Amino acid sequence: NPYILATLLFGLGLGTTITFASSHWLLAWMGLEINTLAIIPLMAQHHHPRAVEATTKYFLTQATAAAMLLFASTTNAWLTGQWDIQQMSHPFPLTLITLALALKIGLAPMHTWLPEVLQGLDLTTGLVLSTWQKLAPFALLLQIQNLNPTILVTLGLASTLVGGWGGLNQTQLRKVLAYSSIAHLGWMILILQYSPSLTLLALLTYFVMTFSTFLVFKLNKSTSINALAISWTKAPILTSLTPLVLLSLGGLPPLTGFMPKWLILQELAKQDLAPLATLAALSALLSLYFYLRISYAMTLTMSPNNLTGVTPWRFSSPQLTLPLAIATTATISLL
């Protein structure tokens, strides 16, 4: 029903906006809750057992994270007598809140729900989950002063490594995208302490790249790597561009995805964290491997049933192609 859909999307926007605009922990928590409640019906809309299972998993993790956040902010108010997000000083609530927000966005080692949940959703809802749902917790993380650098670096490094290792043996595209999301979030968290503007830049470029990747897979109606092998007959032009999009997501130099990684490594080196920068750069190689695998399946293999006579050269859905064209161009040639 379009009215219900509009209401839910409005709720999604409202929750994020409330969290953005709040300087009081209770209000921030309320925004996160509205956000979660709005996306749950969107996730379960197809009434498929996998979708229902994914929704339940998502609801439980988000409720746990929100409860933890509320508990930590109440503890903070009890210990220091104030609710302001900017004025956090006590280390105990600070640590708890960092962990709660990490659970909310799916940073390693609290990441295990993300691939499972994303696998049960359709690509559109998956896109919302991978992009829009990350905004509110990130806004809170950016607002909190004096975060514990050790925790952030540990979370960030664990995420880049887990995001690299986890995606290696996946055949399902949504799970690969989930692990890629974990790896990208790790990069953002690594630099959060030293340069918040770089975190925002990385988040923005990640959004653009993920948007185009999800749209490509949606247009191909493919959810596994095997299904990509026949995409050449469906949309040849798109298929020849997709490897560039994927390599941009992996962070190869002439493409957009290289920019945030380059700047982040530079900043880490400036902060005398060369070993950390080296580890992060090496973990990016792991991610690069599975992006290359998808590219290989799409462009370097001949499809078994190459029906060139019946190739639909024109795209069937015009409302997808304009955003796809913009996003793909931005992903490939923004640098």
mmCIF file of C-alpha atoms in Angstrom:
data_model
loop_
_atom_site.group_PDB
_atom_site.id
_atom_site.type_symbol
_atom_site.label_atom_id
_atom_site.label_comp_id
_atom_site.label_asym_id
_atom_site.label_seq_id
_atom_site.Cartn_x
_atom_site.Cartn_y
_atom_site.Cartn_z
ATOM 1 C CA ASN A 1 0.000 0.000 0.000
ATOM 2 C CA PRO A 2 1.532 3.329 -1.070
ATOM 3 C CA TYR A 3 0.150 5.199 1.976
ATOM 4 C CA ILE A 4 1.680 2.732 4.410
ATOM 5 C CA LEU A 5 4.941 2.808 2.457
ATOM 6 C CA ALA A 6 4.983 6.616 2.537
ATOM 7 C CA THR A 7 4.318 6.588 6.302
ATOM 8 C CA LEU A 8 7.137 4.123 6.926
ATOM 9 C CA LEU A 9 9.600 6.055 4.764
ATOM 10 C CA PHE A 10 8.590 9.245 6.561
ATOM 11 C CA GLY A 11 9.212 7.484 9.876
ATOM 12 C CA LEU A 12 12.612 6.385 8.608
ATOM 13 C CA GLY A 13 13.534 9.966 7.724
ATOM 14 C CA LEU A 14 12.041 11.350 10.929
ATOM 15 C CA GLY A 15 13.993 9.000 13.177
ATOM 16 C CA THR A 16 17.305 9.894 11.534
ATOM 17 C CA THR A 17 16.487 13.613 11.592
ATOM 18 C CA ILE A 18 15.586 13.514 15.295
ATOM 19 C CA THR A 19 18.910 11.845 16.072
ATOM 20 C CA PHE A 20 20.737 14.404 13.913
ATOM 21 C CA ALA A 21 19.086 17.338 15.649
ATOM 22 C CA SER A 22 19.361 16.151 19.236
ATOM 23 C CA SER A 23 21.926 17.145 21.818
ATOM 24 C CA HIS A 24 20.134 15.191 24.562
ATOM 25 C CA TRP A 25 20.772 11.437 24.868
ATOM 26 C CA LEU A 26 17.115 10.570 25.434
ATOM 27 C CA LEU A 27 16.079 12.309 22.227
ATOM 28 C CA ALA A 28 18.913 10.643 20.298
ATOM 29 C CA TRP A 29 17.788 7.255 21.584
ATOM 30 C CA MET A 30 14.195 8.049 20.589
ATOM 31 C CA GLY A 31 15.294 8.880 17.041
ATOM 32 C CA LEU A 32 17.167 5.573 16.758
ATOM 33 C CA GLU A 33 14.092 3.672 18.012
ATOM 34 C CA ILE A 34 11.728 5.371 15.531
ATOM 35 C CA ASN A 35 14.230 4.539 12.801
ATOM 36 C CA THR A 36 14.339 0.851 13.752
ATOM 37 C CA LEU A 37 10.560 0.562 14.076
ATOM 38 C CA ALA A 38 10.054 2.159 10.656
ATOM 39 C CA ILE A 39 12.380 -0.182 8.767
ATOM 40 C CA ILE A 40 11.091 -3.418 10.328
ATOM 41 C CA PRO A 41 7.836 -3.616 8.286
ATOM 42 C CA LEU A 42 9.844 -2.694 5.169
ATOM 43 C CA MET A 43 12.124 -5.646 5.819
ATOM 44 C CA ALA A 44 9.321 -8.125 6.404
ATOM 45 C CA GLN A 45 7.130 -6.930 3.527
ATOM 46 C CA HIS A 46 7.670 -9.988 1.304
ATOM 47 C CA HIS A 47 6.464 -12.505 3.944
ATOM 48 C CA HIS A 48 9.194 -14.904 2.971
ATOM 49 C CA PRO A 49 10.580 -17.073 5.807
ATOM 50 C CA ARG A 50 14.078 -15.713 5.152
ATOM 51 C CA ALA A 51 12.806 -12.128 5.294
ATOM 52 C CA VAL A 52 10.940 -12.749 8.552
ATOM 53 C CA GLU A 53 14.015 -14.404 10.053
ATOM 54 C CA ALA A 54 16.224 -11.506 8.958
ATOM 55 C CA THR A 55 13.748 -9.004 10.392
ATOM 56 C CA THR A 56 13.666 -10.816 13.740
ATOM 57 C CA LYS A 57 17.474 -10.916 13.914
ATOM 58 C CA TYR A 58 17.687 -7.242 13.021
ATOM 59 C CA PHE A 59 15.053 -6.275 15.580
ATOM 60 C CA LEU A 60 16.789 -8.186 18.381
ATOM 61 C CA THR A 61 20.229 -6.712 17.710
ATOM 62 C CA GLN A 62 18.925 -3.158 17.305
ATOM 63 C CA ALA A 63 16.787 -3.440 20.441
ATOM 64 C CA THR A 64 19.825 -4.715 22.370
ATOM 65 C CA ALA A 65 21.970 -1.855 21.078
ATOM 66 C CA ALA A 66 19.299 0.730 21.875
ATOM 67 C CA ALA A 67 18.782 -0.678 25.381
ATOM 68 C CA MET A 68 22.535 -0.577 25.930
ATOM 69 C CA LEU A 69 22.638 3.033 24.717
ATOM 70 C CA LEU A 70 19.783 4.040 27.005
ATOM 71 C CA PHE A 71 21.421 2.260 29.940
ATOM 72 C CA ALA A 72 24.757 3.960 29.256
ATOM 73 C CA SER A 73 23.249 7.433 28.881
ATOM 74 C CA THR A 74 21.209 6.969 32.096
ATOM 75 C CA THR A 75 24.376 5.831 33.867
ATOM 76 C CA ASN A 76 26.138 8.905 32.518
ATOM 77 C CA ALA A 77 23.347 11.159 33.802
ATOM 78 C CA TRP A 78 23.518 9.396 37.171
ATOM 79 C CA LEU A 79 27.316 9.720 37.463
ATOM 80 C CA THR A 80 27.836 13.219 36.034
ATOM 81 C CA GLY A 81 24.360 14.759 36.328
ATOM 82 C CA GLN A 82 23.907 15.769 32.678
ATOM 83 C CA TRP A 83 22.409 14.377 29.486
ATOM 84 C CA ASP A 84 24.350 16.377 26.908
ATOM 85 C CA ILE A 85 25.916 14.358 24.071
ATOM 86 C CA GLN A 86 28.833 16.770 23.647
ATOM 87 C CA GLN A 87 29.739 16.803 27.357
ATOM 88 C CA MET A 88 30.521 13.118 27.895
ATOM 89 C CA SER A 89 33.386 12.784 30.350
ATOM 90 C CA HIS A 90 33.057 9.580 32.367
ATOM 91 C CA PRO A 91 34.932 6.644 30.735
ATOM 92 C CA PHE A 92 32.417 3.915 31.647
ATOM 93 C CA PRO A 93 29.334 5.299 29.833
ATOM 94 C CA LEU A 94 31.619 6.445 26.996
ATOM 95 C CA THR A 95 32.870 2.890 26.408
ATOM 96 C CA LEU A 96 29.368 1.427 26.677
ATOM 97 C CA ILE A 97 27.929 3.948 24.235
ATOM 98 C CA THR A 98 30.735 3.348 21.733
ATOM 99 C CA LEU A 99 30.060 -0.392 21.865
ATOM 100 C CA ALA A 100 26.285 0.113 21.557
ATOM 101 C CA LEU A 101 26.716 2.288 18.447
ATOM 102 C CA ALA A 102 29.215 -0.216 17.030
ATOM 103 C CA LEU A 103 26.586 -2.950 17.469
ATOM 104 C CA LYS A 104 24.035 -0.713 15.768
ATOM 105 C CA ILE A 105 26.100 -0.208 12.609
ATOM 106 C CA GLY A 106 27.638 -3.690 12.658
ATOM 107 C CA LEU A 107 31.318 -3.163 13.407
ATOM 108 C CA ALA A 108 33.406 -6.251 14.155
ATOM 109 C CA PRO A 109 33.316 -8.077 16.572
ATOM 110 C CA MET A 110 29.595 -7.177 16.833
ATOM 111 C CA HIS A 111 29.104 -7.712 13.111
ATOM 112 C CA THR A 112 27.691 -11.230 12.877
ATOM 113 C CA TRP A 113 24.080 -10.118 12.447
ATOM 114 C CA LEU A 114 24.778 -7.966 9.383
ATOM 115 C CA PRO A 115 25.490 -10.595 6.666
ATOM 116 C CA GLU A 116 22.624 -12.764 7.940
ATOM 117 C CA VAL A 117 20.131 -9.893 7.921
ATOM 118 C CA LEU A 118 21.198 -8.510 4.557
ATOM 119 C CA GLN A 119 20.977 -11.971 2.987
ATOM 120 C CA GLY A 120 17.269 -12.230 3.851
ATOM 121 C CA LEU A 121 16.252 -8.895 2.323
ATOM 122 C CA ASP A 122 15.561 -7.790 -1.223
ATOM 123 C CA LEU A 123 18.118 -5.456 -2.796
ATOM 124 C CA THR A 124 16.181 -2.204 -2.283
ATOM 125 C CA THR A 125 15.689 -2.680 1.457
ATOM 126 C CA GLY A 126 19.254 -3.968 1.624
ATOM 127 C CA LEU A 127 20.426 -0.702 0.096
ATOM 128 C CA VAL A 128 18.504 1.307 2.714
ATOM 129 C CA LEU A 129 20.022 -0.854 5.448
ATOM 130 C CA SER A 130 23.563 -0.429 4.084
ATOM 131 C CA THR A 131 23.377 3.338 3.603
ATOM 132 C CA TRP A 132 20.607 5.283 5.353
ATOM 133 C CA GLN A 133 20.637 3.211 8.559
ATOM 134 C CA LYS A 134 24.303 4.064 9.141
ATOM 135 C CA LEU A 135 23.685 7.816 9.263
ATOM 136 C CA ALA A 136 22.162 8.248 12.728
ATOM 137 C CA PRO A 137 24.708 6.195 14.728
ATOM 138 C CA PHE A 138 27.519 7.914 12.820
ATOM 139 C CA ALA A 139 26.087 11.332 13.666
ATOM 140 C CA LEU A 140 26.234 10.350 17.352
ATOM 141 C CA LEU A 141 29.772 8.964 17.099
ATOM 142 C CA LEU A 142 30.932 12.174 15.433
ATOM 143 C CA GLN A 143 29.310 14.317 18.144
ATOM 144 C CA ILE A 144 30.830 12.559 21.148
ATOM 145 C CA GLN A 145 34.023 14.249 22.290
ATOM 146 C CA ASN A 146 36.980 12.430 23.940
ATOM 147 C CA LEU A 147 36.178 8.914 22.736
ATOM 148 C CA ASN A 148 38.592 6.179 23.771
ATOM 149 C CA PRO A 149 41.121 5.936 20.877
ATOM 150 C CA THR A 150 42.179 2.382 21.774
ATOM 151 C CA ILE A 151 38.615 1.043 21.460
ATOM 152 C CA LEU A 152 38.041 2.868 18.175
ATOM 153 C CA VAL A 153 41.276 1.643 16.615
ATOM 154 C CA THR A 154 40.604 -1.928 17.783
ATOM 155 C CA LEU A 155 37.056 -1.853 16.370
ATOM 156 C CA GLY A 156 38.244 -0.301 13.115
ATOM 157 C CA LEU A 157 41.109 -2.707 12.538
ATOM 158 C CA ALA A 158 38.999 -5.745 13.490
ATOM 159 C CA SER A 159 36.321 -4.579 11.036
ATOM 160 C CA THR A 160 38.685 -4.118 8.104
ATOM 161 C CA LEU A 161 40.188 -7.566 8.715
ATOM 162 C CA VAL A 162 36.851 -9.329 9.295
ATOM 163 C CA GLY A 163 35.327 -7.544 6.291
ATOM 164 C CA GLY A 164 38.202 -8.847 4.186
ATOM 165 C CA TRP A 165 38.362 -12.416 5.500
ATOM 166 C CA GLY A 166 34.608 -12.919 5.770
ATOM 167 C CA GLY A 167 33.822 -12.111 2.169
ATOM 168 C CA LEU A 168 36.365 -14.509 0.671
ATOM 169 C CA ASN A 169 34.300 -17.702 0.668
ATOM 170 C CA GLN A 170 30.882 -16.149 -0.037
ATOM 171 C CA THR A 171 28.905 -16.918 -3.166
ATOM 172 C CA GLN A 172 25.886 -14.760 -2.275
ATOM 173 C CA LEU A 173 26.190 -11.167 -3.471
ATOM 174 C CA ARG A 174 24.296 -9.680 -0.539
ATOM 175 C CA LYS A 175 26.645 -11.331 1.935
ATOM 176 C CA VAL A 176 29.644 -10.085 -0.016
ATOM 177 C CA LEU A 177 28.164 -6.580 0.119
ATOM 178 C CA ALA A 178 27.589 -6.957 3.860
ATOM 179 C CA TYR A 179 31.234 -7.858 4.457
ATOM 180 C CA SER A 180 32.330 -5.043 2.180
ATOM 181 C CA SER A 181 30.167 -2.716 4.286
ATOM 182 C CA ILE A 182 31.875 -3.950 7.485
ATOM 183 C CA ALA A 183 35.315 -3.327 5.938
ATOM 184 C CA HIS A 184 34.409 0.199 4.811
ATOM 185 C CA LEU A 185 32.962 1.063 8.225
ATOM 186 C CA GLY A 186 36.222 -0.147 9.754
ATOM 187 C CA TRP A 187 38.156 2.386 7.677
ATOM 188 C CA MET A 188 35.820 5.166 8.796
ATOM 189 C CA ILE A 189 36.124 4.253 12.476
ATOM 190 C CA LEU A 190 39.945 4.066 12.248
ATOM 191 C CA ILE A 191 40.178 7.729 11.296
ATOM 192 C CA LEU A 192 37.214 9.028 13.344
ATOM 193 C CA GLN A 193 39.417 10.093 16.264
ATOM 194 C CA TYR A 194 41.974 11.970 14.183
ATOM 195 C CA SER A 195 39.965 13.548 11.380
ATOM 196 C CA PRO A 196 36.138 13.487 11.537
ATOM 197 C CA SER A 197 35.860 15.240 8.160
ATOM 198 C CA LEU A 198 37.690 12.317 6.542
ATOM 199 C CA THR A 199 35.198 9.933 8.154
ATOM 200 C CA LEU A 200 32.383 11.906 6.547
ATOM 201 C CA LEU A 201 34.143 11.864 3.179
ATOM 202 C CA ALA A 202 34.627 8.099 3.385
ATOM 203 C CA LEU A 203 30.970 7.640 4.379
ATOM 204 C CA LEU A 204 29.782 9.749 1.462
ATOM 205 C CA THR A 205 31.911 7.974 -1.157
ATOM 206 C CA TYR A 206 30.890 4.609 0.336
ATOM 207 C CA PHE A 207 27.224 5.616 -0.076
ATOM 208 C CA VAL A 208 27.700 6.539 -3.739
ATOM 209 C CA MET A 209 29.606 3.344 -4.552
ATOM 210 C CA THR A 210 27.217 1.042 -2.667
ATOM 211 C CA PHE A 211 24.243 2.740 -4.314
ATOM 212 C CA SER A 212 25.533 2.018 -7.807
ATOM 213 C CA THR A 213 26.537 -1.564 -6.901
ATOM 214 C CA PHE A 214 23.108 -2.388 -5.471
ATOM 215 C CA LEU A 215 21.393 -0.813 -8.493
ATOM 216 C CA VAL A 216 23.502 -2.869 -10.896
ATOM 217 C CA PHE A 217 22.593 -6.101 -9.107
ATOM 218 C CA LYS A 218 18.953 -5.030 -8.959
ATOM 219 C CA LEU A 219 18.871 -4.345 -12.687
ATOM 220 C CA ASN A 220 20.417 -7.760 -13.355
ATOM 221 C CA LYS A 221 18.025 -9.382 -10.858
ATOM 222 C CA SER A 222 21.005 -11.344 -9.564
ATOM 223 C CA THR A 223 21.646 -12.408 -5.988
ATOM 224 C CA SER A 224 24.516 -14.875 -6.382
ATOM 225 C CA ILE A 225 27.852 -14.779 -8.214
ATOM 226 C CA ASN A 226 26.692 -17.552 -10.560
ATOM 227 C CA ALA A 227 23.689 -15.505 -11.662
ATOM 228 C CA LEU A 228 26.057 -12.735 -12.764
ATOM 229 C CA ALA A 229 27.586 -14.958 -15.446
ATOM 230 C CA ILE A 230 24.571 -14.477 -17.721
ATOM 231 C CA SER A 231 24.304 -10.718 -17.167
ATOM 232 C CA TRP A 232 26.275 -10.078 -20.367
ATOM 233 C CA THR A 233 23.244 -11.082 -22.429
ATOM 234 C CA LYS A 234 20.921 -8.952 -20.288
ATOM 235 C CA ALA A 235 22.758 -5.632 -20.349
ATOM 236 C CA PRO A 236 26.100 -5.571 -22.183
ATOM 237 C CA ILE A 237 26.962 -1.897 -21.605
ATOM 238 C CA LEU A 238 26.211 -2.153 -17.906
ATOM 239 C CA THR A 239 28.208 -5.370 -17.583
ATOM 240 C CA SER A 240 31.287 -3.776 -19.079
ATOM 241 C CA LEU A 241 31.070 -0.907 -16.555
ATOM 242 C CA THR A 242 30.357 -2.998 -13.463
ATOM 243 C CA PRO A 243 33.935 -4.250 -12.861
ATOM 244 C CA LEU A 244 35.025 -0.609 -12.639
ATOM 245 C CA VAL A 245 32.319 0.058 -10.054
ATOM 246 C CA LEU A 246 33.394 -2.989 -8.052
ATOM 247 C CA LEU A 247 37.077 -2.101 -8.222
ATOM 248 C CA SER A 248 36.191 1.411 -7.109
ATOM 249 C CA LEU A 249 34.469 -0.168 -4.107
ATOM 250 C CA GLY A 250 37.696 -2.085 -3.486
ATOM 251 C CA GLY A 251 39.691 1.142 -3.689
ATOM 252 C CA LEU A 252 41.868 0.925 -6.801
ATOM 253 C CA PRO A 253 43.772 4.129 -7.687
ATOM 254 C CA PRO A 254 42.233 5.826 -10.725
ATOM 255 C CA LEU A 255 38.707 5.377 -9.332
ATOM 256 C CA THR A 256 36.680 7.244 -6.713
ATOM 257 C CA GLY A 257 36.996 4.594 -3.996
ATOM 258 C CA PHE A 258 40.732 5.194 -3.797
ATOM 259 C CA MET A 259 40.364 8.777 -2.580
ATOM 260 C CA PRO A 260 39.149 8.215 1.019
ATOM 261 C CA LYS A 261 41.561 5.316 1.542
ATOM 262 C CA TRP A 262 44.484 7.360 0.302
ATOM 263 C CA LEU A 263 43.641 10.290 2.569
ATOM 264 C CA ILE A 264 43.001 8.010 5.547
ATOM 265 C CA LEU A 265 46.366 6.264 5.126
ATOM 266 C CA GLN A 266 48.062 9.642 4.786
ATOM 267 C CA GLU A 267 46.415 10.920 7.976
ATOM 268 C CA LEU A 268 47.311 7.735 9.900
ATOM 269 C CA ALA A 269 50.927 8.124 8.777
ATOM 270 C CA LYS A 270 50.892 11.746 9.971
ATOM 271 C CA GLN A 271 49.714 10.531 13.386
ATOM 272 C CA ASP A 272 52.757 8.192 13.594
ATOM 273 C CA LEU A 273 50.549 5.125 13.195
ATOM 274 C CA ALA A 274 52.450 3.558 10.290
ATOM 275 C CA PRO A 275 51.963 -0.094 11.446
ATOM 276 C CA LEU A 276 48.214 0.530 11.712
ATOM 277 C CA ALA A 277 48.118 2.078 8.235
ATOM 278 C CA THR A 278 50.076 -0.905 6.837
ATOM 279 C CA LEU A 279 47.662 -3.415 8.404
ATOM 280 C CA ALA A 280 44.651 -1.515 7.083
ATOM 281 C CA ALA A 281 46.146 -1.328 3.583
ATOM 282 C CA LEU A 282 46.899 -5.063 3.609
ATOM 283 C CA SER A 283 43.362 -5.881 4.724
ATOM 284 C CA ALA A 284 42.080 -3.886 1.739
ATOM 285 C CA LEU A 285 43.808 -6.463 -0.484
ATOM 286 C CA LEU A 286 41.517 -9.153 0.930
ATOM 287 C CA SER A 287 38.455 -7.128 -0.057
ATOM 288 C CA LEU A 288 39.954 -6.513 -3.465
ATOM 289 C CA TYR A 289 40.145 -10.263 -4.065
ATOM 290 C CA PHE A 290 36.422 -10.869 -3.759
ATOM 291 C CA TYR A 291 35.525 -7.805 -5.832
ATOM 292 C CA LEU A 292 37.825 -9.171 -8.535
ATOM 293 C CA ARG A 293 36.043 -12.505 -8.269
ATOM 294 C CA ILE A 294 32.685 -10.876 -8.988
ATOM 295 C CA SER A 295 34.187 -8.874 -11.866
ATOM 296 C CA TYR A 296 35.652 -12.081 -13.258
ATOM 297 C CA ALA A 297 32.271 -13.831 -13.121
ATOM 298 C CA MET A 298 30.613 -10.924 -14.908
ATOM 299 C CA THR A 299 32.987 -10.044 -17.724
ATOM 300 C CA LEU A 300 35.688 -12.649 -18.205
ATOM 301 C CA THR A 301 33.493 -15.750 -18.462
ATOM 302 C CA MET A 302 31.354 -16.671 -21.437
ATOM 303 C CA SER A 303 27.760 -17.226 -20.484
ATOM 304 C CA PRO A 304 26.655 -20.839 -21.100
ATOM 305 C CA ASN A 305 23.446 -19.889 -22.923
ATOM 306 C CA ASN A 306 24.534 -16.923 -24.996
ATOM 307 C CA LEU A 307 21.252 -15.974 -26.654
ATOM 308 C CA THR A 308 22.477 -12.974 -28.625
ATOM 309 C CA GLY A 309 19.380 -13.030 -30.796
ATOM 310 C CA VAL A 310 17.014 -12.146 -27.971
ATOM 311 C CA THR A 311 19.207 -9.675 -26.057
ATOM 312 C CA PRO A 312 17.091 -6.905 -24.523
ATOM 313 C CA TRP A 313 19.436 -4.033 -25.354
ATOM 314 C CA ARG A 314 17.101 -1.420 -23.950
ATOM 315 C CA PHE A 315 16.569 -1.299 -20.211
ATOM 316 C CA SER A 316 13.150 -2.349 -19.037
ATOM 317 C CA SER A 317 12.880 0.027 -16.058
ATOM 318 C CA PRO A 318 13.537 3.703 -16.842
ATOM 319 C CA GLN A 319 13.167 4.805 -13.191
ATOM 320 C CA LEU A 320 16.281 2.784 -12.349
ATOM 321 C CA THR A 321 18.536 3.912 -15.176
ATOM 322 C CA LEU A 322 18.969 7.634 -14.429
ATOM 323 C CA PRO A 323 20.070 7.177 -10.784
ATOM 324 C CA LEU A 324 22.188 4.253 -11.947
ATOM 325 C CA ALA A 325 23.898 6.370 -14.618
ATOM 326 C CA ILE A 326 24.612 9.192 -12.154
ATOM 327 C CA ALA A 327 25.835 6.862 -9.407
ATOM 328 C CA THR A 328 28.004 4.810 -11.752
ATOM 329 C CA THR A 329 29.644 7.901 -13.228
ATOM 330 C CA ALA A 330 30.321 9.269 -9.754
ATOM 331 C CA THR A 331 31.737 5.943 -8.627
ATOM 332 C CA ILE A 332 34.093 5.622 -11.549
ATOM 333 C CA SER A 333 35.311 9.116 -12.341
ATOM 334 C CA LEU A 334 34.963 11.380 -9.310
ATOM 335 C CA LEU A 335 38.600 11.166 -8.260
#
